Coordinates of C-alpha atoms and ligand atoms in Angstrom, one line a residue:
M1 CA -32.6 185.6 57.2
I2 CA -34.9 182.6 56.0
R3 CA -32.3 181.7 53.3
H4 CA -29.6 181.6 55.8
F5 CA -31.4 179.3 58.1
C6 CA -32.4 177.0 55.2
K7 CA -28.7 176.7 54.3
L8 CA -27.7 175.8 57.9
S9 CA -30.4 173.1 58.3
F10 CA -29.4 171.7 54.9
V11 CA -25.8 171.6 56.3
S12 CA -26.9 170.0 59.6
A13 CA -29.1 167.6 57.7
V14 CA -26.1 166.3 55.7
L15 CA -23.9 166.3 58.7
W16 CA -26.9 164.2 60.4
A17 CA -27.0 161.7 57.3
L18 CA -23.2 161.3 57.4
T19 CA -23.3 160.5 61.2
V20 CA -26.2 158.1 60.8
S21 CA -24.4 156.2 58.0
A22 CA -21.2 156.0 60.0
Q23 CA -23.4 154.3 62.8
Q24 CA -23.8 150.7 63.0
S25 CA -27.0 148.6 62.8
S26 CA -28.2 146.5 66.0
F27 CA -26.4 143.4 66.9
S28 CA -27.9 140.4 68.9
V29 CA -26.5 137.5 70.5
G30 CA -29.1 135.3 72.6
T31 CA -31.6 137.7 74.0
A32 CA -29.3 140.7 74.1
T33 CA -29.8 143.2 71.4
A34 CA -27.8 146.3 71.4
T35 CA -28.3 149.3 69.0
S36 CA -25.4 151.6 67.9
G37 CA -24.0 153.3 70.9
Q38 CA -25.8 151.0 73.4
Q39 CA -24.7 148.0 75.7
A40 CA -27.2 145.4 76.3
T41 CA -27.5 142.1 78.6
G42 CA -29.3 138.9 77.9
Y43 CA -28.7 135.0 77.8
I44 CA -27.9 132.4 75.3
E45 CA -30.6 129.9 76.1
V46 CA -29.4 126.4 75.8
P47 CA -32.6 124.4 75.5
A48 CA -33.2 121.0 77.4
G49 CA -32.2 117.7 75.8
V50 CA -30.9 114.6 77.2
D51 CA -30.1 116.5 80.1
A52 CA -31.3 120.0 81.8
A53 CA -31.4 123.3 80.0
T54 CA -29.1 126.2 81.1
S55 CA -28.7 129.9 80.3
I56 CA -25.5 131.5 79.6
P57 CA -25.2 135.5 80.4
V58 CA -24.1 137.5 77.5
V59 CA -23.4 141.2 77.0
V60 CA -23.2 143.0 73.8
V61 CA -21.6 146.3 73.7
R62 CA -22.3 148.0 70.3
G63 CA -20.0 150.9 69.7
S64 CA -21.1 154.1 68.1
K65 CA -18.6 153.7 65.4
P66 CA -18.0 150.8 62.9
G67 CA -15.2 148.4 63.4
P68 CA -14.5 144.8 64.2
V69 CA -16.5 142.2 66.3
L70 CA -14.4 141.1 69.4
A71 CA -15.7 138.3 71.6
L72 CA -14.4 137.8 75.2
V73 CA -15.3 134.4 76.7
S74 CA -14.6 133.4 80.5
G75 CA -15.8 131.0 82.9
A76 CA -15.7 127.7 80.9
H77 CA -14.3 126.5 84.1
G78 CA -16.4 128.5 86.5
T79 CA -14.0 128.2 89.5
E80 CA -11.2 130.0 87.6
Y81 CA -12.5 133.1 89.4
A82 CA -10.1 135.8 88.5
S83 CA -10.8 135.5 84.9
V84 CA -14.6 135.6 85.6
I85 CA -14.2 138.6 87.8
A86 CA -11.9 140.3 85.3
L87 CA -14.8 140.3 82.6
E88 CA -17.4 141.6 85.1
K89 CA -14.9 144.3 86.1
L90 CA -14.5 145.2 82.4
I91 CA -18.3 145.5 81.4
P92 CA -18.8 148.9 83.0
Q93 CA -15.5 150.2 81.7
L94 CA -16.7 149.7 78.0
D95 CA -18.2 153.0 76.9
P96 CA -20.0 152.3 73.5
A97 CA -19.5 156.0 72.6
Q98 CA -15.7 155.4 72.7
I99 CA -15.8 152.1 70.9
S100 CA -15.4 151.4 67.2
G101 CA -17.0 148.1 66.5
T102 CA -18.6 145.5 68.8
V103 CA -17.6 143.6 71.9
I104 CA -19.6 140.3 72.9
I105 CA -18.7 139.3 76.4
L106 CA -19.6 135.9 77.9
P107 CA -18.4 136.3 81.6
L108 CA -19.6 132.9 82.9
V109 CA -20.0 130.1 80.5
N110 CA -20.1 127.3 83.0
V111 CA -22.7 128.6 85.5
Q112 CA -23.2 125.2 87.4
S113 CA -19.4 124.8 87.9
F114 CA -19.3 128.4 89.5
L115 CA -22.5 127.9 91.6
Q116 CA -21.6 124.3 92.8
K117 CA -17.8 125.2 93.2
V118 CA -16.9 122.2 90.8
P119 CA -13.5 122.6 89.1
H120 CA -12.5 121.5 85.6
V121 CA -16.0 120.2 84.5
N122 CA -19.5 121.2 84.0
P123 CA -21.1 119.0 86.9
V124 CA -24.2 118.5 84.8
D125 CA -22.5 116.2 82.4
G126 CA -18.9 115.8 83.9
K127 CA -17.4 117.4 80.7
S128 CA -14.8 120.2 80.5
M129 CA -16.4 123.1 78.8
N130 CA -13.2 123.8 76.7
R131 CA -12.8 120.4 75.2
F132 CA -15.9 119.7 73.1
Y133 CA -16.1 122.5 70.5
P134 CA -17.4 122.9 67.9
G135 CA -20.3 121.2 70.0
K136 CA -23.5 119.0 69.1
Q137 CA -27.0 120.1 69.0
D138 CA -28.2 116.9 70.3
G139 CA -25.3 116.1 72.7
T140 CA -25.0 116.7 76.5
Q141 CA -25.5 120.1 77.9
T142 CA -21.6 121.1 77.5
E143 CA -22.0 120.0 73.8
R144 CA -25.2 121.8 73.2
A145 CA -23.8 125.1 74.9
S146 CA -20.6 124.6 72.8
F147 CA -22.6 124.4 69.6
L148 CA -24.5 127.6 70.4
I149 CA -21.3 129.5 71.4
T150 CA -19.9 128.3 68.1
K151 CA -22.9 129.4 66.0
Q152 CA -23.8 132.8 68.0
V153 CA -20.4 133.9 69.1
V154 CA -17.4 132.3 67.1
E155 CA -18.9 132.4 63.6
R156 CA -20.2 136.0 64.2
S157 CA -16.7 137.5 65.5
D158 CA -13.7 138.6 63.9
Y159 CA -11.4 138.0 66.9
L160 CA -11.7 136.3 70.2
I161 CA -10.1 136.0 73.6
D162 CA -10.6 133.0 75.9
Y163 CA -10.0 133.7 79.7
H164 CA -8.7 131.0 82.0
G165 CA -6.6 130.7 85.1
G166 CA -5.4 128.3 87.8
D167 CA -8.4 126.3 88.9
L168 CA -9.2 125.5 92.6
D169 CA -6.3 123.1 92.7
E170 CA -3.8 124.8 90.6
N171 CA -1.3 127.1 91.8
L172 CA -0.5 128.9 88.5
R173 CA 1.4 131.9 87.3
P174 CA 0.0 134.2 84.5
Y175 CA 0.7 133.3 80.9
S176 CA -1.0 133.3 77.5
Y177 CA -1.0 131.1 74.5
W178 CA 0.1 131.9 71.1
P179 CA -1.6 129.5 68.6
K180 CA 0.9 128.8 65.7
T181 CA -1.3 127.3 63.0
G182 CA 1.1 127.6 60.0
N183 CA -1.1 130.2 58.5
E184 CA 1.6 133.1 58.5
K185 CA -1.1 136.0 58.2
Q186 CA -3.2 134.7 60.9
D187 CA -0.2 133.9 63.1
A188 CA 1.1 137.4 62.8
V189 CA -2.3 138.7 64.1
T190 CA -2.3 136.3 67.0
R191 CA 1.2 137.0 67.8
D192 CA 0.5 140.8 68.1
M193 CA -2.6 139.9 70.1
V194 CA -0.5 138.1 72.9
L195 CA 2.1 140.9 72.7
A196 CA -0.4 143.4 73.2
F197 CA -2.4 141.4 75.9
G198 CA 1.0 141.9 77.8
L199 CA 1.3 138.8 80.0
D200 CA 5.1 138.3 79.7
H201 CA 5.2 134.5 79.6
I202 CA 3.9 133.2 76.2
I203 CA 3.4 129.5 75.2
I204 CA 3.7 128.6 71.7
A205 CA 0.9 126.2 71.0
S206 CA 1.6 124.5 67.6
D207 CA -0.2 121.2 68.4
R208 CA -3.9 122.2 68.1
P209 CA -6.2 120.2 65.8
K210 CA -6.4 121.5 62.1
D211 CA -10.0 120.3 61.6
A212 CA -12.5 123.0 62.2
N213 CA -15.2 120.0 62.9
A214 CA -13.0 118.6 65.6
S215 CA -11.5 121.9 67.0
R216 CA -11.9 120.9 70.8
Y217 CA -11.0 124.2 72.3
L218 CA -12.7 127.4 71.9
D219 CA -9.8 129.5 70.8
N220 CA -9.1 126.9 68.4
T221 CA -12.5 126.9 67.2
A222 CA -12.2 130.6 66.2
N223 CA -8.7 130.1 64.7
T224 CA -9.7 127.0 62.4
R225 CA -12.4 129.3 61.1
G226 CA -10.1 131.9 60.1
K227 CA -10.7 134.3 63.1
P228 CA -7.5 135.0 65.1
A229 CA -7.9 134.1 68.7
I230 CA -5.8 133.6 71.8
A231 CA -6.3 132.2 75.4
V232 CA -4.9 133.8 78.4
E233 CA -4.6 132.7 81.9
A234 CA -4.2 134.5 85.4
G235 CA -5.4 133.9 88.8
Y236 CA -5.0 130.6 90.9
S237 CA -6.3 128.2 93.8
G238 CA -9.7 130.0 94.0
I239 CA -8.0 133.4 94.9
V240 CA -9.2 136.6 93.5
Q241 CA -6.0 138.9 93.4
T242 CA -6.4 142.5 92.2
Q243 CA -3.4 142.2 90.1
D244 CA -4.4 139.1 88.3
V245 CA -7.8 140.7 87.5
Q246 CA -6.2 144.1 86.4
A247 CA -3.9 142.2 84.1
L248 CA -6.7 140.5 82.6
V249 CA -8.7 143.9 82.3
S250 CA -5.7 146.1 81.1
G251 CA -4.7 143.4 78.5
T252 CA -8.1 143.4 76.9
L253 CA -8.2 147.0 76.8
N254 CA -4.8 147.1 75.2
V255 CA -5.9 144.6 72.5
M256 CA -8.9 146.8 71.7
R257 CA -6.4 149.6 71.2
Y258 CA -4.4 147.3 68.8
F259 CA -7.4 146.7 66.8
K260 CA -8.4 150.4 66.9
M261 CA -11.5 149.6 68.7
L262 CA -10.4 152.1 71.5
P263 CA -8.5 155.4 70.9
G264 CA -4.8 155.3 71.9
T265 CA -1.7 153.5 71.1
A266 CA -1.4 149.8 72.0
T267 CA 1.8 149.0 74.1
M268 CA 3.4 145.6 73.3
V269 CA 5.5 143.3 75.5
E270 CA 9.2 143.8 74.2
H271 CA 10.9 140.9 75.6
P272 CA 8.5 138.1 76.7
V273 CA 9.5 134.6 77.9
W274 CA 8.6 132.3 75.0
I275 CA 7.8 128.7 76.2
G276 CA 8.2 126.1 73.4
K277 CA 7.3 123.0 75.1
I278 CA 5.2 121.9 78.2
D279 CA 6.4 119.1 80.2
T280 CA 3.4 117.7 82.3
I281 CA 4.6 115.7 85.5
S282 CA 2.2 113.2 86.7
S283 CA 1.9 111.3 90.1
D284 CA 2.4 107.6 89.9
Q285 CA 1.1 107.3 93.4
T286 CA -2.1 108.1 95.2
G287 CA -1.7 110.0 98.5
F288 CA -0.6 113.4 100.0
F289 CA 0.9 116.0 97.8
Y290 CA 3.6 118.3 99.1
P291 CA 5.0 121.1 96.7
L292 CA 8.6 122.2 97.1
V293 CA 8.5 124.9 94.7
D294 CA 6.0 127.9 94.0
R295 CA 4.2 128.8 90.7
G296 CA 6.7 130.9 88.4
T297 CA 9.9 129.2 90.1
Y298 CA 12.7 128.4 87.5
V299 CA 13.9 124.8 88.0
E300 CA 16.8 122.8 86.6
Q301 CA 16.5 119.3 85.0
G302 CA 16.1 116.8 87.8
M303 CA 15.3 119.4 90.4
K304 CA 12.7 118.0 92.9
V305 CA 9.5 120.0 92.7
G306 CA 7.5 118.0 95.1
Y307 CA 6.6 114.7 96.7
V308 CA 3.7 112.3 97.4
T309 CA 3.3 110.3 100.6
D310 CA 0.9 107.4 101.4
Y311 CA -1.8 108.0 104.1
F312 CA 0.7 107.1 106.7
G313 CA 3.4 109.8 105.7
N314 CA 5.8 107.5 103.8
T315 CA 7.2 109.2 100.8
T316 CA 6.1 107.1 97.7
F317 CA 6.9 109.5 94.8
E318 CA 9.4 112.2 94.2
A319 CA 8.4 114.5 91.4
R320 CA 11.4 115.9 89.5
A321 CA 11.5 118.4 86.6
P322 CA 12.3 116.4 83.4
A323 CA 13.9 119.5 81.9
A324 CA 14.9 123.1 82.9
G325 CA 12.1 125.5 82.9
V326 CA 9.5 127.6 84.5
V327 CA 6.9 126.2 86.9
L328 CA 3.8 127.2 85.0
Y329 CA 1.6 125.7 87.7
I330 CA 1.9 123.3 90.4
C331 CA -0.9 121.4 92.3
G332 CA -2.0 123.6 95.1
V333 CA -3.9 121.0 97.3
P334 CA -2.8 117.8 99.2
S335 CA -5.3 115.6 97.3
M336 CA -3.3 113.4 94.9
K337 CA -4.7 110.8 92.7
K338 CA -2.4 108.3 90.6
G339 CA -2.0 110.0 87.3
D340 CA -3.2 113.5 88.2
T341 CA -0.9 116.4 87.1
V342 CA 1.6 117.5 89.8
A343 CA 3.2 120.3 87.8
N344 CA 3.4 121.7 84.3
I345 CA 6.9 122.9 83.4
G346 CA 7.5 125.3 80.6
E347 CA 10.7 125.0 78.4
V348 CA 12.0 128.4 77.5
V349 CA 12.9 128.8 73.9
K350 CA 14.5 131.8 71.9
N351 CA 12.2 134.5 70.3
P352 CA 10.3 132.4 67.7
Ligands
ZN401 ZN1 -9.7 127.1 82.4

């Protein structure tokens, strides 16, 4: 009886040791530290410099099994609400017991944009929080935040997804970006990431800076550091639609299945619409803007997509599509300043 008990306890000790060795050590980002099988919240504290300090909320989900580190970042533009809400909705759906690897979530990078309802920029320094990567330790708030996100999130991740959408003034249809860097191995992974994410319109972005020290965009900061990353967009005009939020949440879970971070098989978009070139139509007049097409409309070359009047109602500018394609987004408000974007038209190309 005693011998039998000893044998059993030896077996369970071995099993216990195997289980422990398969677990992961703790992982910290900012003030959030999660041990294996745990989820933790905290902040990346951006100290004061030439302007005010800020705190960027962060969640670390440390899976109970080993695997890659995936970073999910939203709210660089704090009024692209659907993308921010999508990551909020995702947080309770990530069960550490089910996950192999680690997920870092930054649901709202640009807190002041969100609170003050200021589109496009960080109202503290007037800079877009997706144009100043890899950031500067002694720069303005956007640059200091970008510097810490590069160090604490990008450099410690294996993969990254950056979430955007139509801002308060942008009537946008959902799409993702496939960053084509020329590095075949990495491009194959990011191609699978956009196909697994599931948005059926994909922009081929081959014009991103190659210099890691002047990477500008967050996804490009990861890609120039050898970490496959994509950007995705859904939502528009300050509206939070369930279907946009759901597309971003289910796309993320499917990418996690693709990376074997979640059980199950990833489904891939089979026949997406590939966009090879974006034509930006800018207004050459200041005044009132009237759209004539909706987001997602397919237009022919020369088709009128909207017009601008002066403050007295006289038409001063007709916006026409320079080429055939799909309206990726069109200005969603009457305010129009000379030089502002009226619409982005995506030119469709064959499967690249
Ligand atoms: Zn954005």
